[in-house]
C-alpha positions as YAML, in Angstrom:
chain: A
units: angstrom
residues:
- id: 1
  name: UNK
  ca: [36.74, 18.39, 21.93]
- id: 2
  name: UNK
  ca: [35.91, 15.28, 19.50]
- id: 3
  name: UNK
  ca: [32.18, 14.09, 19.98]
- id: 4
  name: UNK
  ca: [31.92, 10.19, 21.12]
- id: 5
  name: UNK
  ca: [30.44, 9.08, 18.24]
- id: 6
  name: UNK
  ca: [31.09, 6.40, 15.56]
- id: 7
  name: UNK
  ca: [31.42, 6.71, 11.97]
- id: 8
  name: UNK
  ca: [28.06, 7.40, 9.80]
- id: 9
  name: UNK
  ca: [28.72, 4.97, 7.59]
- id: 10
  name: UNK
  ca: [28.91, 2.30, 10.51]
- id: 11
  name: UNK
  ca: [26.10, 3.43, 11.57]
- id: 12
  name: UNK
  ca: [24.59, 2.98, 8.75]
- id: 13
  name: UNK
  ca: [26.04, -0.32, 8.01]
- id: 14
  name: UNK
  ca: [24.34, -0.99, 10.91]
- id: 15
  name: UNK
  ca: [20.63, -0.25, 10.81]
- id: 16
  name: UNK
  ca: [19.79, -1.52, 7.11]
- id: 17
  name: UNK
  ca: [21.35, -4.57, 8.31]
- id: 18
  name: UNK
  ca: [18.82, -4.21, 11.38]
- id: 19
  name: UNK
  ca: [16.53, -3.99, 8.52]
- id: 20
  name: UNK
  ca: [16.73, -6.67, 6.43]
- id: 21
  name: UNK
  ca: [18.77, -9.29, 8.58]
- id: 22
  name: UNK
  ca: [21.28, -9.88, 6.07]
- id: 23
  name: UNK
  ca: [24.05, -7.97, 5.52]
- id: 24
  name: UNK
  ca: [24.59, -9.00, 1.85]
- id: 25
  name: UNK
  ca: [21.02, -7.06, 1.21]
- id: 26
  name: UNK
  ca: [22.41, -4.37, 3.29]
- id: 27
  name: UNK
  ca: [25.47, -4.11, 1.44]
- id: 28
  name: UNK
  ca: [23.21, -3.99, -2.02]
- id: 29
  name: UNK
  ca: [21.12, -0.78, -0.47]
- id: 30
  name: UNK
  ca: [24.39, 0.80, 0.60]
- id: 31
  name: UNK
  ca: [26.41, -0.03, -2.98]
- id: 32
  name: UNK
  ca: [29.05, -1.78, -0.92]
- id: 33
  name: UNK
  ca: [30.54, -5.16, -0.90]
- id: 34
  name: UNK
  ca: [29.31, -7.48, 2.21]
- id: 35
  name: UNK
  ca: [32.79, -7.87, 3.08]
- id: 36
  name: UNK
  ca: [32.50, -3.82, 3.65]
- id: 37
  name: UNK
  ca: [29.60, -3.89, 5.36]
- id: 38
  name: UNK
  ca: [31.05, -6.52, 7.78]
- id: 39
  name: UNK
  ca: [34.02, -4.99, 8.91]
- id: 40
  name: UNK
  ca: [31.90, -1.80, 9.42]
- id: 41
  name: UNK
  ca: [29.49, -3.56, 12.00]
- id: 42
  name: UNK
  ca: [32.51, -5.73, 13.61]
- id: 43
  name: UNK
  ca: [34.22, -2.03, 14.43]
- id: 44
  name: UNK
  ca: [31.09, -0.88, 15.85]
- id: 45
  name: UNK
  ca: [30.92, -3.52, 17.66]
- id: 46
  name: UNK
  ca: [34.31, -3.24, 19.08]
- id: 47
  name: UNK
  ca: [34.22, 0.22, 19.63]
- id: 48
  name: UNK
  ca: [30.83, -0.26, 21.74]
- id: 49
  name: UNK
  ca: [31.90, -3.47, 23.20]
- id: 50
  name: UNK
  ca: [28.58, -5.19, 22.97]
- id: 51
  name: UNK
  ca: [27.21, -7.80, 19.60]
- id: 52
  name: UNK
  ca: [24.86, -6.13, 18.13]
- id: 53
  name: UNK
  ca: [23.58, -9.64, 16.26]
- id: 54
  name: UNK
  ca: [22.95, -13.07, 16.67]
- id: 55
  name: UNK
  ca: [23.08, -15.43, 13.71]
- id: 56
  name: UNK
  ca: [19.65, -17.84, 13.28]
- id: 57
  name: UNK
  ca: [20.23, -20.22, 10.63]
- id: 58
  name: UNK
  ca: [20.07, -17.53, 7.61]
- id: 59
  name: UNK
  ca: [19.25, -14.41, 8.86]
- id: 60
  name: UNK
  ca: [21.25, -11.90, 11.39]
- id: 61
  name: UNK
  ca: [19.19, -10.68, 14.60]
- id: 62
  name: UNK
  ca: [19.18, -7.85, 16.56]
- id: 63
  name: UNK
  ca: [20.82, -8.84, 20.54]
- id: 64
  name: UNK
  ca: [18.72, -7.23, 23.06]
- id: 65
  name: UNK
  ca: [21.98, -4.52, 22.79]
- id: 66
  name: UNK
  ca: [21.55, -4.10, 19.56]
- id: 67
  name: UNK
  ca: [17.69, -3.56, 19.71]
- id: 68
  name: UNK
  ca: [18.24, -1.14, 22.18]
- id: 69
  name: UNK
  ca: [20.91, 0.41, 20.18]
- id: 70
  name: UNK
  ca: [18.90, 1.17, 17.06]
- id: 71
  name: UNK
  ca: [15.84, 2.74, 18.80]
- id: 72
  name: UNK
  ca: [18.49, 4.84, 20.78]
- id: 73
  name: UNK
  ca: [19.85, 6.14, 17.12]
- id: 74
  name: UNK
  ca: [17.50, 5.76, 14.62]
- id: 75
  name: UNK
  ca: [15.57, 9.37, 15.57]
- id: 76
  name: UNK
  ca: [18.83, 11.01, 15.46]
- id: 77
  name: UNK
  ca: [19.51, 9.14, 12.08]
- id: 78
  name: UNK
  ca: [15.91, 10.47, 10.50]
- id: 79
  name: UNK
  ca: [16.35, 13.86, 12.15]
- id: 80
  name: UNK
  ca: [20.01, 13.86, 10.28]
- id: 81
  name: UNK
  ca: [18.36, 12.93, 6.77]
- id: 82
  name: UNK
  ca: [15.54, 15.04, 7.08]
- id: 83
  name: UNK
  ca: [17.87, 18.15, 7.71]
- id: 84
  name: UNK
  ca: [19.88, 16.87, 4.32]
- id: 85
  name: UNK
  ca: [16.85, 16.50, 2.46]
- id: 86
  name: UNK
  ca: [15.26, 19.77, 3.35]
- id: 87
  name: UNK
  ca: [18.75, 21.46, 2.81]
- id: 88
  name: UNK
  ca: [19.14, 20.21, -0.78]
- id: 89
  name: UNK
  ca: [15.47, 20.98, -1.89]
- id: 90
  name: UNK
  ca: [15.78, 24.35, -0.91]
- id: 91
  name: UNK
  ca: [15.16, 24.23, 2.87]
- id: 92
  name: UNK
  ca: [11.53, 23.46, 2.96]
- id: 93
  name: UNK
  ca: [9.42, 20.82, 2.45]
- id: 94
  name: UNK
  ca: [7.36, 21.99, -0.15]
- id: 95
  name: UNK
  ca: [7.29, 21.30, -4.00]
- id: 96
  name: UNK
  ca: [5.17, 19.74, -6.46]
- id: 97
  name: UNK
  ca: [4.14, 16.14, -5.04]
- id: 98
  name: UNK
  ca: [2.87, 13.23, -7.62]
- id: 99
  name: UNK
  ca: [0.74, 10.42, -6.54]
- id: 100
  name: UNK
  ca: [-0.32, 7.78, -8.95]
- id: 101
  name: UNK
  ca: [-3.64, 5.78, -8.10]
- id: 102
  name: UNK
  ca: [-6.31, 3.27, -9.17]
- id: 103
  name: UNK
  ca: [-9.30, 5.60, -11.32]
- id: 104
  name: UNK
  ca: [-11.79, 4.68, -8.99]
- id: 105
  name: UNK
  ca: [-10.04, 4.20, -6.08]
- id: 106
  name: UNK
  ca: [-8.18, 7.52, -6.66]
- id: 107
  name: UNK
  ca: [-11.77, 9.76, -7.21]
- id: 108
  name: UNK
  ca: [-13.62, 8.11, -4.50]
- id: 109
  name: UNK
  ca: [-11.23, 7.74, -1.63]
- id: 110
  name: UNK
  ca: [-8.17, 9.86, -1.94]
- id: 111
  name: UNK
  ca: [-8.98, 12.82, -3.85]
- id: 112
  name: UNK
  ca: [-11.83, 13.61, -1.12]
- id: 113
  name: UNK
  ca: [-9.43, 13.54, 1.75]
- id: 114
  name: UNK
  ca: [-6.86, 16.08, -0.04]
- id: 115
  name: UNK
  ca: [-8.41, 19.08, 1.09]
- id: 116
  name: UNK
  ca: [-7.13, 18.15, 4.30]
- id: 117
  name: UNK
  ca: [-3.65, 17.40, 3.74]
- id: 118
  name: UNK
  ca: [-3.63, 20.53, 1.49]
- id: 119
  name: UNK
  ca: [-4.80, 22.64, 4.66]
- id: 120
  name: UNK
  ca: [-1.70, 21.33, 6.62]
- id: 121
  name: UNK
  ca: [0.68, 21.42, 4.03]
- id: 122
  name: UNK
  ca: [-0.34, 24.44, 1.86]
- id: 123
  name: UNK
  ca: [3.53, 24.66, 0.07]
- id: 124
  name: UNK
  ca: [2.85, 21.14, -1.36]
- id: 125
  name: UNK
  ca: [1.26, 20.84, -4.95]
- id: 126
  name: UNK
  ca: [-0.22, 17.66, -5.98]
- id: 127
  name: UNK
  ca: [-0.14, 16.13, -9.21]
- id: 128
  name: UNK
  ca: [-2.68, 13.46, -9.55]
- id: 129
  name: UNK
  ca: [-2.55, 10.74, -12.31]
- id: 130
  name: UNK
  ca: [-4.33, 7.38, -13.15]
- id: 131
  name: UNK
  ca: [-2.42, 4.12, -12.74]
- id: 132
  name: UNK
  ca: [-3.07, 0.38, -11.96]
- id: 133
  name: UNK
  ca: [-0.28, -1.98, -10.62]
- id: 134
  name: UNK
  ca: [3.29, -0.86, -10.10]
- id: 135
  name: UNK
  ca: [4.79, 2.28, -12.14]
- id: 136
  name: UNK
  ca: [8.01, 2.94, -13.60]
- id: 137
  name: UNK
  ca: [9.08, 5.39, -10.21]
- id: 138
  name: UNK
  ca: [11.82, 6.98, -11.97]
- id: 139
  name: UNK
  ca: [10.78, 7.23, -15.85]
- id: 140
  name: UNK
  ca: [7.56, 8.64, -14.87]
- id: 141
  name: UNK
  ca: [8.34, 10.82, -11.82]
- id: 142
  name: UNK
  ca: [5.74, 9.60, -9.71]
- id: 143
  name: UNK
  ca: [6.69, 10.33, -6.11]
- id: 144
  name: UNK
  ca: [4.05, 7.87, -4.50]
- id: 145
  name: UNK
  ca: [1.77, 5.00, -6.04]
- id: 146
  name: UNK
  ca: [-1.37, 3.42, -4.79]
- id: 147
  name: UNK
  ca: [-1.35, -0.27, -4.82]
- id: 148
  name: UNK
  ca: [-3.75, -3.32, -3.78]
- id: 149
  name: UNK
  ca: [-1.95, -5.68, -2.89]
- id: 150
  name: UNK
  ca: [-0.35, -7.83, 0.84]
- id: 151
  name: UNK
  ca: [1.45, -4.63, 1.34]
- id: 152
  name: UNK
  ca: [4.65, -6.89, 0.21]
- id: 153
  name: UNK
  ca: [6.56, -5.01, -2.76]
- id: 154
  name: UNK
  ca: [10.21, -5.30, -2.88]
- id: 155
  name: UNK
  ca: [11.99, -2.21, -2.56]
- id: 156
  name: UNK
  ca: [9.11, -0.16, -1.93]
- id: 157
  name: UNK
  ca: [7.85, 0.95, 1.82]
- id: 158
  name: UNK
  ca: [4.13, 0.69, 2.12]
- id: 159
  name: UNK
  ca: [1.70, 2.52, 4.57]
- id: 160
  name: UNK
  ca: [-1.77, 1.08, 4.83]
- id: 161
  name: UNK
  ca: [-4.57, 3.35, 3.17]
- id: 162
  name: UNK
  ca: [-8.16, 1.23, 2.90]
- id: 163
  name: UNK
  ca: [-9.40, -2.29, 2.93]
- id: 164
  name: UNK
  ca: [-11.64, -3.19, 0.73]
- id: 165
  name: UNK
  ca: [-15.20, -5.18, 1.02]
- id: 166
  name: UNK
  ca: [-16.60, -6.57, -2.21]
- id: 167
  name: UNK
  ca: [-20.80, -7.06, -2.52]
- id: 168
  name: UNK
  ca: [-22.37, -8.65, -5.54]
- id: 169
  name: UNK
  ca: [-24.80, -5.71, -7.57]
- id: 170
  name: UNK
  ca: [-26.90, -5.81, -10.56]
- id: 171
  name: UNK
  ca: [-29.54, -3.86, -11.80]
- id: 172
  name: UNK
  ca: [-32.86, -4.29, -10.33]
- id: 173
  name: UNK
  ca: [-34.35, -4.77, -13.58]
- id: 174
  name: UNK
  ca: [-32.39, -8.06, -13.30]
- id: 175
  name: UNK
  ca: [-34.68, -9.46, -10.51]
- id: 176
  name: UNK
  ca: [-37.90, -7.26, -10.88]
- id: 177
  name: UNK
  ca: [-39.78, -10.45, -11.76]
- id: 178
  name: UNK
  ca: [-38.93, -12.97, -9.55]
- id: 179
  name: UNK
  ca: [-41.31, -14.00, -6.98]
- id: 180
  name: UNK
  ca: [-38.83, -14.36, -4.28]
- id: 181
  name: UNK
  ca: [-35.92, -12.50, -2.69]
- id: 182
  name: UNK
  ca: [-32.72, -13.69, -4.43]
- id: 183
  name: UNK
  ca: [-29.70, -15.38, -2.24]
- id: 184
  name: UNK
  ca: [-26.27, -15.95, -2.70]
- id: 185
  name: UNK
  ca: [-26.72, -19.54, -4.33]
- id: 186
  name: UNK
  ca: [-29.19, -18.00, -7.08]
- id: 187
  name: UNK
  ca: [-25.91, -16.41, -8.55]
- id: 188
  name: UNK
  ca: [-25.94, -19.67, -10.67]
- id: 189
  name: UNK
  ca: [-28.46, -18.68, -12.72]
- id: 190
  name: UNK
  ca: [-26.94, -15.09, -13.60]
- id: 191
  name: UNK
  ca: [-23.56, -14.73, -15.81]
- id: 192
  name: UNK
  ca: [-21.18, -13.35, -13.60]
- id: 193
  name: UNK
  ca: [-19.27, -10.28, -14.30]
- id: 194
  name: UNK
  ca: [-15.54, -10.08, -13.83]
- id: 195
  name: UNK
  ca: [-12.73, -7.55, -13.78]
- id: 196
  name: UNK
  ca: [-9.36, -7.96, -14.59]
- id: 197
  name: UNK
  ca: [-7.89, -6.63, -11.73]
- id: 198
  name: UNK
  ca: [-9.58, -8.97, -9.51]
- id: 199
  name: UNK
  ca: [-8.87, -12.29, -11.01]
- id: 200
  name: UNK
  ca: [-10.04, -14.19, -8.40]
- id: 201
  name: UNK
  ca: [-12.53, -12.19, -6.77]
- id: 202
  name: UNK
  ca: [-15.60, -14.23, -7.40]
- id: 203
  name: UNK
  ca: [-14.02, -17.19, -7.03]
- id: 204
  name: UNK
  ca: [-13.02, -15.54, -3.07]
- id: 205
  name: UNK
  ca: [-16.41, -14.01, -2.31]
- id: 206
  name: UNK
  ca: [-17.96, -17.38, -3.26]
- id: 207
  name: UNK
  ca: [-15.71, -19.64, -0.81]
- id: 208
  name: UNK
  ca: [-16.26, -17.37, 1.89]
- id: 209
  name: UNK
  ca: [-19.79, -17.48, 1.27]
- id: 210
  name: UNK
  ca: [-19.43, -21.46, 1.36]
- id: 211
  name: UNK
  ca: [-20.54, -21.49, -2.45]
- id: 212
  name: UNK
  ca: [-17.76, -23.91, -4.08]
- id: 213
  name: UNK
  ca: [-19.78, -25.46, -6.44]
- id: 214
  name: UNK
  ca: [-20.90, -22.08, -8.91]
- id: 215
  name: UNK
  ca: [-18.36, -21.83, -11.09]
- id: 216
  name: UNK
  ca: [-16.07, -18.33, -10.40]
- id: 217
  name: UNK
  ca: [-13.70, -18.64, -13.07]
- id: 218
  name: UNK
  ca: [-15.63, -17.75, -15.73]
- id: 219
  name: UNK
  ca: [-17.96, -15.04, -17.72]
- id: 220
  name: UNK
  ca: [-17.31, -11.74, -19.12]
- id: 221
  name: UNK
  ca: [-14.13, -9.85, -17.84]
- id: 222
  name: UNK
  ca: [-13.29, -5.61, -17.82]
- id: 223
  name: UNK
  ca: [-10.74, -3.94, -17.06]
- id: 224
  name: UNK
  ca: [-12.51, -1.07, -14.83]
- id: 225
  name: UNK
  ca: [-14.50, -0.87, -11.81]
- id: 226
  name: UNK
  ca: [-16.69, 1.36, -13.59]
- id: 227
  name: UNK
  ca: [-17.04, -0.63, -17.13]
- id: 228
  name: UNK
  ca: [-18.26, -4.00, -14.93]
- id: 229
  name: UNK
  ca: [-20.71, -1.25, -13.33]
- id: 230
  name: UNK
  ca: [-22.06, -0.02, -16.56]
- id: 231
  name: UNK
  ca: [-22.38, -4.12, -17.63]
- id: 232
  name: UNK
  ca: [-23.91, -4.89, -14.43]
- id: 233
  name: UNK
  ca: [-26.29, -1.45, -14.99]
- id: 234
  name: UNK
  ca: [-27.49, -2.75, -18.21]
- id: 235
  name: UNK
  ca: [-28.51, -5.98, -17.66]
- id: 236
  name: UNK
  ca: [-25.23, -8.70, -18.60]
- id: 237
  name: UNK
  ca: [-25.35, -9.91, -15.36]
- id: 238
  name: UNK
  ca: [-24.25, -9.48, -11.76]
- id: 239
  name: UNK
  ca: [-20.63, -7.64, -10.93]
- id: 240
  name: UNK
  ca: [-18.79, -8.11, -7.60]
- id: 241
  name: UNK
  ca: [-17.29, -4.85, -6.82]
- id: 242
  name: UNK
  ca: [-15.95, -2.61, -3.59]
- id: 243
  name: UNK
  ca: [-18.46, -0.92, -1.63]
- id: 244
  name: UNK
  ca: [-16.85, 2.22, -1.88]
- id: 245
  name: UNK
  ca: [-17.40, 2.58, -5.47]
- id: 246
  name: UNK
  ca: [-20.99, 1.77, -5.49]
- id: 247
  name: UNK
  ca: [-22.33, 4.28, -2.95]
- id: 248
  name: UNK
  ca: [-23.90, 6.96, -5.55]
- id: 249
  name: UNK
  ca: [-25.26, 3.73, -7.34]
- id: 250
  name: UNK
  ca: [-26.93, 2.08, -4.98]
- id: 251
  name: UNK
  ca: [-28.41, 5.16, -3.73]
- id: 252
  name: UNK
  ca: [-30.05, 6.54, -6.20]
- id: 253
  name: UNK
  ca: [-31.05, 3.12, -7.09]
- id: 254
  name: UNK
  ca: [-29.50, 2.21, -10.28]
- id: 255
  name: UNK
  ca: [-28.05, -0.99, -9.03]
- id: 256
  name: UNK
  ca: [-29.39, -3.22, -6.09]
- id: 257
  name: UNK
  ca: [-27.21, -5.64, -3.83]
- id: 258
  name: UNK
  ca: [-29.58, -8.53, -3.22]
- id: 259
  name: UNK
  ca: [-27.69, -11.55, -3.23]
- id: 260
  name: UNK
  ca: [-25.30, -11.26, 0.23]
- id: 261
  name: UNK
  ca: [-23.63, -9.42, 2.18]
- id: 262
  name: UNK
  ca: [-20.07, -7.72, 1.81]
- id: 263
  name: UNK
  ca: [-17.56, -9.47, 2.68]
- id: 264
  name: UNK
  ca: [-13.64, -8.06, 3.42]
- id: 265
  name: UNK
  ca: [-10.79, -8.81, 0.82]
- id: 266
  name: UNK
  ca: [-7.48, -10.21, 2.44]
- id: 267
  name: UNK
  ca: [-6.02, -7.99, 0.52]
- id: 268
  name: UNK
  ca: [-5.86, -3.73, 0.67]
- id: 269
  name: UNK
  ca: [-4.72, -0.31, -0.45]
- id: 270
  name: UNK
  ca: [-1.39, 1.18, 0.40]
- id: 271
  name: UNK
  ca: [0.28, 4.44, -0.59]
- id: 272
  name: UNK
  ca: [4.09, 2.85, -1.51]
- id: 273
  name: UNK
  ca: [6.82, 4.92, -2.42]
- id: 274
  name: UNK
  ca: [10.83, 3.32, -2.93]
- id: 275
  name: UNK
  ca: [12.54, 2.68, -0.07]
- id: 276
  name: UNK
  ca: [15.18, 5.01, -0.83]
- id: 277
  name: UNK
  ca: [12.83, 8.30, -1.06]
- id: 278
  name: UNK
  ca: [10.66, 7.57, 2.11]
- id: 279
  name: UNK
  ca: [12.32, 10.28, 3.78]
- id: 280
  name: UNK
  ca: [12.24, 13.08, 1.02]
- id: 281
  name: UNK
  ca: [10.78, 15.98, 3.05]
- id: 282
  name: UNK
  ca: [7.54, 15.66, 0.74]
- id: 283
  name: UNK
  ca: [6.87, 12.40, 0.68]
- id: 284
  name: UNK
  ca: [7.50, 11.81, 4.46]
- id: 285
  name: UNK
  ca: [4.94, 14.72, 5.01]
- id: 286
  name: UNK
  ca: [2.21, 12.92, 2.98]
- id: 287
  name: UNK
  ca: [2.82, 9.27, 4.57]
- id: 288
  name: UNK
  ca: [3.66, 10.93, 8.24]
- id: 289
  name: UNK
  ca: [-0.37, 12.40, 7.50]
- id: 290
  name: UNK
  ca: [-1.53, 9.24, 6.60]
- id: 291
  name: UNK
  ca: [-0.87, 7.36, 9.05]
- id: 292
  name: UNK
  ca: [-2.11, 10.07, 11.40]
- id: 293
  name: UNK
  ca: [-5.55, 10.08, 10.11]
- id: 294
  name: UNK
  ca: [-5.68, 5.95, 10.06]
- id: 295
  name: UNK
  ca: [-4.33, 6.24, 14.05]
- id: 296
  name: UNK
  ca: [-7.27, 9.15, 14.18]
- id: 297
  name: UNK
  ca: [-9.74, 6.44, 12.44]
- id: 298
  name: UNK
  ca: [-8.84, 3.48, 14.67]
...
């Protein structure tokens, strides 16, 4: 007897249109023309005899059938490409797993918590390599990148890793003769330290610390975390840098944080990996832990 099911591909059709509301940008994901992907959500439609979507003004919306639709399937969907997946890489999950990351951010957040993914997933190997800003996914077989960013990066799905609160430091030799406790408006009188990754970080910190009139634009600029530390360490001037990579430093007392308080970035880490591999076996294990330890966190 012949299951009661439509076709995969209209099902298909289907949910990345769900996804991006357009079923041009469907059709691209799919390799299809729109035309294609059309007809395939109009028979769906006909053989379920509900609309799935509503048209507002650009962009193609879920009905409250077609909302309830997509929960309904999307499981069985996953469960179906997760079967594939594990089939095809040998029917397990396991292999060698390569995660590219900030230097800093890499050895003071995410290599620490390893251990534990590592203990649930003991078949998994991970490669670990140094990278700022997006990689070349393909060219340099990197299964999953760490980015800072608005969690925003066409083509890529993003889970949320770490925020990210930047402090002012300098070395206490700095201020060791001053005859009064230092606050965020003495900052004028010090050269300010920059790194390229954070173009406008001083210029942020001092807005939010009601500041507009020091000038954030300019002074000395690295590349690294650590190279504005070492600047900051010997005396150039002050560095505005994350809290978590200044732990060790401030306490063993090599740098001081006198001038203010942290205060958050709107922006953050996230662990992104192309849409089209989020469900490798490997990658979904190392994401599907993630966001069980930030749900174990909150």
């Amino acid at each position: 007897m012949s299951r009661r099911i439509p076709s995969l591909k209209a099902l298909s059709c289907f949910e990345q249109t769900a996804r991006f509301g357009s079923a041009s940008r469907a059709a691209e994901e799919l390799y299809l023309t729109q035309s294609a992907v059309s007809r395939q959500i109009q028979g769906l439609e006909d053989w379920l005899g509900c609309k799935l979507f509503a048209r507002q003004k650009q962009r193609l919306v879920l009905t409250s059938e077609g909302e309830s639709y997509l929960q309904a399937i999307r499981p069985a969907l996953d469960q179906l490409e997760t079967a594939t997946l594990t089939f095809l890489s040998g029917g397990a999950e396991g292999g060698v797993l390569t995660i590219a990351a900030p230097p800093t951010f890499g050895s003071r957040c995410l290599i620490p918590l390893l251990p534990d993914f590592r203990s649930t997933h003991p078949d998994i190997v991970i490669n670990f390599i140094s990278r700022i800003g997006i990689p070349d996914f393909d060219r340099e077989q990197i299964d999953i990148a760490v980015l800072f960013g608005d969690g925003n990066w066409p083509g890529l799905d993003a889970h949320l890793l770490h925020g990210e609160e930047m402090v002012p430091i300098c070395s206490p030799k700095l201020i060791e003769n001053l005859d009064y406790s230092p606050k965020p408006n003495n900052l004028r009188d010090y050269s300010l330290l920059h790194i390229a990754t954070r173009p406008r970080g001083w210029s942020d910190w001092l807005t939010a610390s009601g500041l507009t009139d020091i000038d954030g634009e300019n002074g000395p600029k690295f590349e690294h975390f650590t190279m504005a530390m070492q600047a900051a360490i010997a005396g150039l001037g002050v560095a505005l840098l994350p809290t978590f990579a200044i732990e060790d430093e401030l306490a063993n007392g090599r740098i001081v944080a006198p001038f203010g308080p942290p205060r958050a970035s709107p922006f953050h880490y996230y662990a992104t990996t192309p849409t089209g591999r989020a469900r490798n076996p490997k990658i979904r294990a190392f994401m599907t832990w993630l966001d069980q330890r930030k749900n174990q966190e909150a």
